[in-house]
PDB file of C-alpha atoms in Angstrom:
ATOM      1  CA  MET E   1    -117.562-171.851-133.206  1.00  0.00           C
ATOM      2  CA  LYS E   2    -114.844-169.486-133.967  1.00  0.00           C
ATOM      3  CA  ARG E   3    -112.689-170.364-136.873  1.00  0.00           C
ATOM      4  CA  VAL E   4    -109.098-169.633-136.581  1.00  0.00           C
ATOM      5  CA  ALA E   5    -106.515-169.683-139.518  1.00  0.00           C
ATOM      6  CA  VAL E   6    -103.334-171.506-138.809  1.00  0.00           C
ATOM      7  CA  THR E   7    -100.255-170.888-141.165  1.00  0.00           C
ATOM      8  CA  ARG E   8     -97.609-173.188-139.487  1.00  0.00           C
ATOM      9  CA  PRO E   9     -95.499-175.817-141.422  1.00  0.00           C
ATOM     10  CA  ARG E  10     -97.453-179.015-142.303  1.00  0.00           C
ATOM     11  CA  LYS E  11     -95.729-181.038-139.628  1.00  0.00           C
ATOM     12  CA  PHE E  12     -97.176-178.969-136.980  1.00  0.00           C
ATOM     13  CA  LEU E  13    -100.750-178.960-138.075  1.00  0.00           C
ATOM     14  CA  PRO E  14    -102.151-181.993-136.534  1.00  0.00           C
ATOM     15  CA  ASP E  15    -101.196-180.982-133.026  1.00  0.00           C
ATOM     16  CA  THR E  16    -102.397-177.366-133.852  1.00  0.00           C
ATOM     17  CA  VAL E  17    -105.904-178.621-134.840  1.00  0.00           C
ATOM     18  CA  ARG E  18    -106.097-180.641-131.600  1.00  0.00           C
ATOM     19  CA  VAL E  19    -105.019-177.647-129.354  1.00  0.00           C
ATOM     20  CA  LEU E  20    -107.598-175.375-131.045  1.00  0.00           C
ATOM     21  CA  LYS E  21    -110.310-178.042-130.756  1.00  0.00           C
ATOM     22  CA  GLU E  22    -109.673-178.372-127.128  1.00  0.00           C
ATOM     23  CA  LYS E  23    -110.059-174.617-126.667  1.00  0.00           C
ATOM     24  CA  GLY E  24    -113.468-174.841-128.413  1.00  0.00           C
ATOM     25  CA  LEU E  25    -112.132-173.356-131.732  1.00  0.00           C
ATOM     26  CA  GLU E  26    -112.085-174.781-135.199  1.00  0.00           C
ATOM     27  CA  ALA E  27    -108.851-174.757-137.052  1.00  0.00           C
ATOM     28  CA  VAL E  28    -108.457-173.569-140.706  1.00  0.00           C
ATOM     29  CA  PRO E  29    -105.023-174.956-141.464  1.00  0.00           C
ATOM     30  CA  VAL E  30    -102.792-174.241-144.298  1.00  0.00           C
ATOM     31  CA  PRO E  31     -98.953-174.579-144.486  1.00  0.00           C
ATOM     32  CA  MET E  32     -97.451-171.318-145.763  1.00  0.00           C
ATOM     33  CA  MET E  33     -93.823-172.460-145.665  1.00  0.00           C
ATOM     34  CA  GLU E  34     -91.703-175.410-145.431  1.00  0.00           C
ATOM     35  CA  MET E  35     -88.232-176.246-143.931  1.00  0.00           C
ATOM     36  CA  ILE E  36     -85.463-177.700-145.946  1.00  0.00           C
ATOM     37  CA  PRO E  37     -82.319-178.953-144.431  1.00  0.00           C
ATOM     38  CA  ARG E  38     -79.137-177.195-145.756  1.00  0.00           C
ATOM     39  CA  ASN E  39     -76.275-179.352-146.939  1.00  0.00           C
ATOM     40  CA  ASP E  40     -73.386-177.050-147.419  1.00  0.00           C
ATOM     41  CA  GLY E  41     -70.762-178.554-145.178  1.00  0.00           C
ATOM     42  CA  ALA E  42     -71.076-176.108-142.427  1.00  0.00           C
ATOM     43  CA  LEU E  43     -72.837-178.503-140.090  1.00  0.00           C
ATOM     44  CA  GLU E  44     -70.210-181.204-140.765  1.00  0.00           C
ATOM     45  CA  ALA E  45     -67.541-178.526-139.873  1.00  0.00           C
ATOM     46  CA  PHE E  46     -69.466-177.900-136.600  1.00  0.00           C
ATOM     47  CA  PHE E  47     -69.418-181.459-135.640  1.00  0.00           C
ATOM     48  CA  LYS E  48     -65.534-181.525-136.197  1.00  0.00           C
ATOM     49  CA  ARG E  49     -64.977-178.502-134.100  1.00  0.00           C
ATOM     50  CA  LEU E  50     -67.154-179.997-131.315  1.00  0.00           C
ATOM     51  CA  GLU E  51     -65.138-183.116-131.386  1.00  0.00           C
ATOM     52  CA  ALA E  52     -62.022-181.184-131.259  1.00  0.00           C
ATOM     53  CA  GLY E  53     -63.045-179.280-128.221  1.00  0.00           C
ATOM     54  CA  GLU E  54     -63.167-175.981-130.048  1.00  0.00           C
ATOM     55  CA  VAL E  55     -66.708-175.033-128.818  1.00  0.00           C
ATOM     56  CA  ASP E  56     -67.756-173.563-125.572  1.00  0.00           C
ATOM     57  CA  THR E  57     -71.317-172.804-126.006  1.00  0.00           C
ATOM     58  CA  VAL E  58     -73.866-173.950-128.497  1.00  0.00           C
ATOM     59  CA  ILE E  59     -77.161-172.053-128.941  1.00  0.00           C
ATOM     60  CA  ILE E  60     -80.094-173.866-130.754  1.00  0.00           C
ATOM     61  CA  THR E  61     -82.969-171.696-131.634  1.00  0.00           C
ATOM     62  CA  SER E  62     -85.845-174.162-132.403  1.00  0.00           C
ATOM     63  CA  GLN E  63     -87.057-177.674-132.136  1.00  0.00           C
ATOM     64  CA  ASN E  64     -86.814-177.955-135.800  1.00  0.00           C
ATOM     65  CA  GLY E  65     -83.097-177.260-135.754  1.00  0.00           C
ATOM     66  CA  VAL E  66     -82.550-180.006-133.241  1.00  0.00           C
ATOM     67  CA  GLN E  67     -84.156-182.501-135.520  1.00  0.00           C
ATOM     68  CA  PHE E  68     -82.158-181.528-138.488  1.00  0.00           C
ATOM     69  CA  ILE E  69     -79.001-181.368-136.513  1.00  0.00           C
ATOM     70  CA  TYR E  70     -79.393-184.876-135.293  1.00  0.00           C
ATOM     71  CA  ASP E  71     -80.440-186.105-138.617  1.00  0.00           C
ATOM     72  CA  GLN E  72     -76.920-185.106-140.035  1.00  0.00           C
ATOM     73  CA  ALA E  73     -74.962-186.081-137.023  1.00  0.00           C
ATOM     74  CA  PRO E  74     -72.384-188.944-137.726  1.00  0.00           C
ATOM     75  CA  ASP E  75     -73.353-190.466-134.439  1.00  0.00           C
ATOM     76  CA  PRO E  76     -76.111-189.182-132.474  1.00  0.00           C
ATOM     77  CA  ALA E  77     -75.074-190.805-129.230  1.00  0.00           C
ATOM     78  CA  THR E  78     -71.710-189.183-129.571  1.00  0.00           C
ATOM     79  CA  LEU E  79     -73.180-185.816-130.188  1.00  0.00           C
ATOM     80  CA  THR E  80     -75.367-185.997-126.994  1.00  0.00           C
ATOM     81  CA  LYS E  81     -72.235-186.796-125.067  1.00  0.00           C
ATOM     82  CA  GLN E  82     -70.332-183.819-126.629  1.00  0.00           C
ATOM     83  CA  LEU E  83     -73.179-181.452-126.084  1.00  0.00           C
ATOM     84  CA  ASN E  84     -73.473-182.591-122.440  1.00  0.00           C
ATOM     85  CA  ALA E  85     -69.801-181.631-122.005  1.00  0.00           C
ATOM     86  CA  ILE E  86     -70.373-178.137-122.855  1.00  0.00           C
ATOM     87  CA  GLU E  87     -73.076-175.235-122.437  1.00  0.00           C
ATOM     88  CA  VAL E  88     -76.204-175.552-124.412  1.00  0.00           C
ATOM     89  CA  ILE E  89     -78.904-172.775-124.630  1.00  0.00           C
ATOM     90  CA  GLY E  90     -82.086-173.419-126.247  1.00  0.00           C
ATOM     91  CA  ILE E  91     -84.939-170.850-127.000  1.00  0.00           C
ATOM     92  CA  GLY E  92     -88.186-171.859-125.395  1.00  0.00           C
ATOM     93  CA  PRO E  93     -89.509-174.956-123.678  1.00  0.00           C
ATOM     94  CA  LYS E  94     -90.287-176.955-126.872  1.00  0.00           C
ATOM     95  CA  THR E  95     -86.806-176.614-128.001  1.00  0.00           C
ATOM     96  CA  ASN E  96     -85.406-177.687-124.703  1.00  0.00           C
ATOM     97  CA  SER E  97     -87.897-180.489-124.431  1.00  0.00           C
ATOM     98  CA  VAL E  98     -86.762-181.914-127.762  1.00  0.00           C
ATOM     99  CA  LEU E  99     -83.146-181.572-126.436  1.00  0.00           C
ATOM    100  CA  ASN E 100     -84.054-183.395-123.182  1.00  0.00           C
ATOM    101  CA  GLN E 101     -85.629-186.293-125.250  1.00  0.00           C
ATOM    102  CA  ARG E 102     -82.187-186.533-126.992  1.00  0.00           C
ATOM    103  CA  GLY E 103     -80.423-186.836-123.572  1.00  0.00           C
ATOM    104  CA  ILE E 104     -79.071-183.436-123.245  1.00  0.00           C
ATOM    105  CA  THR E 105     -79.241-182.605-119.608  1.00  0.00           C
ATOM    106  CA  HIS E 106     -77.291-179.445-118.998  1.00  0.00           C
ATOM    107  CA  LEU E 107     -79.542-176.798-120.568  1.00  0.00           C
ATOM    108  CA  GLN E 108     -80.238-173.308-120.223  1.00  0.00           C
ATOM    109  CA  MET E 109     -83.108-171.081-121.390  1.00  0.00           C
ATOM    110  CA  PRO E 110     -83.797-167.347-121.448  1.00  0.00           C
ATOM    111  CA  GLY E 111     -86.773-166.167-119.468  1.00  0.00           C
ATOM    112  CA  THR E 112     -87.947-164.459-122.735  1.00  0.00           C
ATOM    113  CA  PHE E 113     -88.025-167.106-125.609  1.00  0.00           C
ATOM    114  CA  SER E 114     -86.332-164.895-128.277  1.00  0.00           C
ATOM    115  CA  SER E 115     -83.001-163.836-129.653  1.00  0.00           C
ATOM    116  CA  GLU E 116     -83.334-160.618-127.690  1.00  0.00           C
ATOM    117  CA  GLY E 117     -83.855-162.610-124.459  1.00  0.00           C
ATOM    118  CA  ILE E 118     -80.620-164.606-125.008  1.00  0.00           C
ATOM    119  CA  VAL E 119     -78.656-161.514-125.534  1.00  0.00           C
ATOM    120  CA  GLU E 120     -80.066-159.771-122.531  1.00  0.00           C
ATOM    121  CA  GLU E 121     -79.531-162.752-120.216  1.00  0.00           C
ATOM    122  CA  PHE E 122     -76.421-164.329-121.528  1.00  0.00           C
ATOM    123  CA  CYS E 123     -74.401-161.651-123.145  1.00  0.00           C
ATOM    124  CA  ALA E 124     -72.089-161.020-120.241  1.00  0.00           C
ATOM    125  CA  LYS E 125     -71.598-164.678-119.352  1.00  0.00           C
ATOM    126  CA  LEU E 126     -70.565-165.375-122.983  1.00  0.00           C
ATOM    127  CA  LYS E 127     -67.886-162.821-123.289  1.00  0.00           C
ATOM    128  CA  GLY E 128     -64.813-164.446-124.627  1.00  0.00           C
ATOM    129  CA  LYS E 129     -66.353-167.689-125.262  1.00  0.00           C
ATOM    130  CA  ARG E 130     -66.604-169.560-128.547  1.00  0.00           C
ATOM    131  CA  VAL E 131     -70.158-169.641-129.404  1.00  0.00           C
ATOM    132  CA  GLU E 132     -71.908-171.471-132.238  1.00  0.00           C
ATOM    133  CA  VAL E 133     -75.590-170.507-133.133  1.00  0.00           C
ATOM    134  CA  LEU E 134     -77.351-173.299-135.009  1.00  0.00           C
ATOM    135  CA  ARG E 135     -80.527-171.950-136.711  1.00  0.00           C
ATOM    136  CA  SER E 136     -82.533-171.248-139.889  1.00  0.00           C
ATOM    137  CA  ASP E 137     -81.689-168.801-142.583  1.00  0.00           C
ATOM    138  CA  HIS E 138     -84.300-166.424-141.353  1.00  0.00           C
ATOM    139  CA  GLY E 139     -82.813-165.970-137.826  1.00  0.00           C
ATOM    140  CA  ASN E 140     -82.963-162.687-136.101  1.00  0.00           C
ATOM    141  CA  PRO E 141     -79.577-160.797-136.670  1.00  0.00           C
ATOM    142  CA  VAL E 142     -79.885-159.289-133.192  1.00  0.00           C
ATOM    143  CA  LEU E 143     -78.667-162.641-131.801  1.00  0.00           C
ATOM    144  CA  ILE E 144     -75.267-162.587-133.516  1.00  0.00           C
ATOM    145  CA  SER E 145     -74.637-158.798-133.424  1.00  0.00           C
ATOM    146  CA  GLY E 146     -75.539-158.610-129.807  1.00  0.00           C
ATOM    147  CA  LEU E 147     -73.415-161.434-128.675  1.00  0.00           C
ATOM    148  CA  GLU E 148     -70.519-160.181-130.780  1.00  0.00           C
ATOM    149  CA  ALA E 149     -70.972-156.746-129.198  1.00  0.00           C
ATOM    150  CA  GLY E 150     -70.565-158.352-125.726  1.00  0.00           C
ATOM    151  CA  GLY E 151     -67.273-159.975-126.716  1.00  0.00           C
ATOM    152  CA  ALA E 152     -68.372-163.434-127.679  1.00  0.00           C
ATOM    153  CA  LYS E 153     -66.561-165.090-130.580  1.00  0.00           C
ATOM    154  CA  VAL E 154     -69.665-166.168-132.506  1.00  0.00           C
ATOM    155  CA  ARG E 155     -70.040-168.424-135.485  1.00  0.00           C
ATOM    156  CA  GLU E 156     -73.466-168.810-137.231  1.00  0.00           C
ATOM    157  CA  ILE E 157     -74.494-172.344-138.844  1.00  0.00           C
ATOM    158  CA  ILE E 158     -77.467-172.314-140.999  1.00  0.00           C
ATOM    159  CA  VAL E 159     -79.125-175.606-140.331  1.00  0.00           C
ATOM    160  CA  TYR E 160     -82.220-175.262-142.538  1.00  0.00           C
ATOM    161  CA  ASP E 161     -83.773-172.955-145.094  1.00  0.00           C
ATOM    162  CA  ILE E 162     -87.362-171.567-144.674  1.00  0.00           C
ATOM    163  CA  VAL E 163     -89.051-171.683-148.119  1.00  0.00           C
ATOM    164  CA  PRO E 164     -92.498-170.062-148.769  1.00  0.00           C
ATOM    165  CA  LEU E 165     -95.202-172.299-150.348  1.00  0.00           C
ATOM    166  CA  SER E 166     -97.489-170.932-153.071  1.00  0.00           C
ATOM    167  CA  GLY E 167     -99.550-173.882-154.642  1.00  0.00           C
ATOM    168  CA  GLU E 168    -103.189-174.600-155.066  1.00  0.00           C
ATOM    169  CA  GLU E 169    -103.536-175.296-151.293  1.00  0.00           C
ATOM    170  CA  GLN E 170    -102.341-171.826-150.495  1.00  0.00           C
ATOM    171  CA  ALA E 171    -104.518-170.158-153.235  1.00  0.00           C
ATOM    172  CA  ALA E 172    -107.658-172.041-151.999  1.00  0.00           C
ATOM    173  CA  PHE E 173    -106.993-170.689-148.558  1.00  0.00           C
ATOM    174  CA  VAL E 174    -106.960-167.125-149.767  1.00  0.00           C
ATOM    175  CA  ARG E 175    -110.114-167.559-151.615  1.00  0.00           C
ATOM    176  CA  GLU E 176    -111.630-168.752-148.368  1.00  0.00           C
ATOM    177  CA  ALA E 177    -110.197-165.929-146.438  1.00  0.00           C
ATOM    178  CA  LEU E 178    -111.845-163.490-148.885  1.00  0.00           C
ATOM    179  CA  THR E 179    -115.306-165.121-148.221  1.00  0.00           C
ATOM    180  CA  GLY E 180    -115.125-163.720-144.642  1.00  0.00           C
ATOM    181  CA  ASN E 181    -115.660-167.014-142.952  1.00  0.00           C
ATOM    182  CA  ILE E 182    -112.429-166.923-140.844  1.00  0.00           C
ATOM    183  CA  ASP E 183    -112.619-165.115-137.455  1.00  0.00           C
ATOM    184  CA  ALA E 184    -109.012-164.824-136.618  1.00  0.00           C
ATOM    185  CA  TYR E 185    -105.541-165.417-138.163  1.00  0.00           C
ATOM    186  CA  THR E 186    -102.400-166.622-136.463  1.00  0.00           C
ATOM    187  CA  PHE E 187     -98.860-166.263-137.599  1.00  0.00           C
ATOM    188  CA  THR E 188     -96.050-168.069-135.863  1.00  0.00           C
ATOM    189  CA  SER E 189     -93.221-166.410-137.900  1.00  0.00           C
ATOM    190  CA  THR E 190     -92.394-163.711-140.112  1.00  0.00           C
ATOM    191  CA  MET E 191     -92.231-166.021-143.122  1.00  0.00           C
ATOM    192  CA  THR E 192     -95.568-167.452-142.555  1.00  0.00           C
ATOM    193  CA  ALA E 193     -97.220-163.962-142.663  1.00  0.00           C
ATOM    194  CA  ARG E 194     -94.890-162.882-145.749  1.00  0.00           C
ATOM    195  CA  SER E 195     -95.818-166.027-147.646  1.00  0.00           C
ATOM    196  CA  LEU E 196     -99.547-165.411-147.299  1.00  0.00           C
ATOM    197  CA  LEU E 197     -99.242-161.832-148.444  1.00  0.00           C
ATOM    198  CA  MET E 198     -97.082-162.910-151.390  1.00  0.00           C
ATOM    199  CA  MET E 199     -99.752-165.358-152.312  1.00  0.00           C
ATOM    200  CA  GLY E 200    -102.349-162.757-152.210  1.00  0.00           C
ATOM    201  CA  GLU E 201    -100.331-160.321-154.249  1.00  0.00           C
ATOM    202  CA  SER E 202     -99.636-163.131-156.937  1.00  0.00           C
ATOM    203  CA  MET E 203    -103.338-163.621-157.151  1.00  0.00           C
ATOM    204  CA  GLY E 204    -104.008-159.907-157.597  1.00  0.00           C
ATOM    205  CA  VAL E 205    -106.062-159.643-154.328  1.00  0.00           C
ATOM    206  CA  LEU E 206    -103.604-158.281-151.930  1.00  0.00           C
ATOM    207  CA  ASP E 207    -105.475-155.260-150.843  1.00  0.00           C
ATOM    208  CA  ARG E 208    -108.691-157.296-150.411  1.00  0.00           C
ATOM    209  CA  LEU E 209    -106.795-159.840-148.305  1.00  0.00           C
ATOM    210  CA  LYS E 210    -105.288-157.362-146.105  1.00  0.00           C
ATOM    211  CA  SER E 211    -108.613-155.523-145.550  1.00  0.00           C
ATOM    212  CA  GLU E 212    -110.210-158.941-144.695  1.00  0.00           C
ATOM    213  CA  ILE E 213    -107.545-159.758-142.266  1.00  0.00           C
ATOM    214  CA  ASN E 214    -107.686-156.337-140.598  1.00  0.00           C
ATOM    215  CA  SER E 215    -111.347-156.802-140.072  1.00  0.00           C
ATOM    216  CA  ARG E 216    -110.701-159.911-137.948  1.00  0.00           C
ATOM    217  CA  LYS E 217    -108.391-160.706-134.974  1.00  0.00           C
ATOM    218  CA  VAL E 218    -104.707-161.234-135.567  1.00  0.00           C
ATOM    219  CA  ALA E 219    -102.329-163.098-133.237  1.00  0.00           C
ATOM    220  CA  VAL E 220     -98.648-163.604-133.748  1.00  0.00           C
ATOM    221  CA  ILE E 221     -95.672-165.051-132.186  1.00  0.00           C
ATOM    222  CA  GLY E 222     -92.597-162.684-131.723  1.00  0.00           C
ATOM    223  CA  HIS E 223     -92.156-158.988-132.136  1.00  0.00           C
ATOM    224  CA  PRO E 224     -90.393-159.367-135.501  1.00  0.00           C
ATOM    225  CA  THR E 225     -93.544-161.076-136.900  1.00  0.00           C
ATOM    226  CA  ALA E 226     -95.693-158.328-135.393  1.00  0.00           C
ATOM    227  CA  ASP E 227     -93.461-155.645-136.846  1.00  0.00           C
ATOM    228  CA  PHE E 228     -93.428-157.118-140.302  1.00  0.00           C
ATOM    229  CA  LEU E 229     -97.312-157.146-140.272  1.00  0.00           C
ATOM    230  CA  LYS E 230     -97.608-153.684-139.050  1.00  0.00           C
ATOM    231  CA  LYS E 231     -95.294-152.375-141.651  1.00  0.00           C
ATOM    232  CA  SER E 232     -97.446-154.329-144.287  1.00  0.00           C
ATOM    233  CA  GLY E 233    -100.500-152.525-143.168  1.00  0.00           C
ATOM    234  CA  ILE E 234    -102.058-155.181-140.939  1.00  0.00           C
ATOM    235  CA  ARG E 235    -103.146-154.496-137.381  1.00  0.00           C
ATOM    236  CA  VAL E 236    -101.850-157.152-134.660  1.00  0.00           C
ATOM    237  CA  ASP E 237    -104.149-157.740-131.858  1.00  0.00           C
ATOM    238  CA  VAL E 238    -102.132-160.414-129.782  1.00  0.00           C
ATOM    239  CA  VAL E 239     -98.390-160.849-129.056  1.00  0.00           C
ATOM    240  CA  PRO E 240     -98.228-163.268-126.003  1.00  0.00           C
ATOM    241  CA  GLU E 241     -95.573-162.626-123.447  1.00  0.00           C
ATOM    242  CA  ARG E 242     -94.283-166.291-123.725  1.00  0.00           C
ATOM    243  CA  PHE E 243     -93.583-167.062-127.423  1.00  0.00           C
ATOM    244  CA  THR E 244     -95.311-170.502-127.630  1.00  0.00           C
ATOM    245  CA  PHE E 245     -98.383-171.497-129.773  1.00  0.00           C
ATOM    246  CA  GLU E 246    -100.302-172.441-126.684  1.00  0.00           C
ATOM    247  CA  ASP E 247     -99.790-169.100-125.013  1.00  0.00           C
ATOM    248  CA  MET E 248    -100.774-167.363-128.338  1.00  0.00           C
ATOM    249  CA  VAL E 249    -103.967-169.282-128.294  1.00  0.00           C
ATOM    250  CA  GLU E 250    -104.756-168.338-124.681  1.00  0.00           C
ATOM    251  CA  ALA E 251    -104.076-164.735-125.408  1.00  0.00           C
ATOM    252  CA  LEU E 252    -106.239-164.785-128.613  1.00  0.00           C
ATOM    253  CA  LEU E 253    -109.198-166.198-126.695  1.00  0.00           C
ATOM    254  CA  LYS E 254    -109.213-163.170-124.585  1.00  0.00           C
ATOM    255  CA  VAL E 255    -110.073-160.849-127.615  1.00  0.00           C
ATOM    256  CA  LEU E 256    -112.211-163.197-129.729  1.00  0.00           C
TER     257      LEU E 256
END
């Protein structure tokens, strides 16, 4: 059975292990980052603008963002009602599924699940509109600059911060990687990849780690993640057309 490294946040690992097992693969899970809600008042100010009718469109870029937004909402039911009264755009089916579960019914989604996809498909439609983008501190700058260039009035709200992890669990994973017993590596974001390389560097084994990864198959979600790895000297074998974990696994199976 092929062994596949998974570097997603801890909350996603149980489902990830299940998905890989169903595909006949053994997961080697390690969380390389965690998500921490930001409490700087920006989200509270957004809720007030929403209540005052000062928002035309809301863009939410991840299912994690949905959870953090609702966790801080003064009244979740009121938030759902307010969002249903305006235009809401989510990136990808997972994000929109979580929004649906919250009662958001008037949803849009780009055909390409990325910041570039939103700019390409919605830029003209959002010209002159008051757009609020709710996302992490590592969001693709293309989303903001692209919409602004198209004439939208954009405000970015950082809902949560992405923080790399570098404890014994991550060090143990690096040591296992160096044994050569992992057949493929998966990265769902730039931060998961950067965090692993930072761990290897702190242990003094970065070159060996990159060499080992390059001797295996590498699958990633998103072109920013692929670009980061390539610039770091790591070959990327798989970037699925649809940016979901399940699609990445399906594409990885074809090259394993």
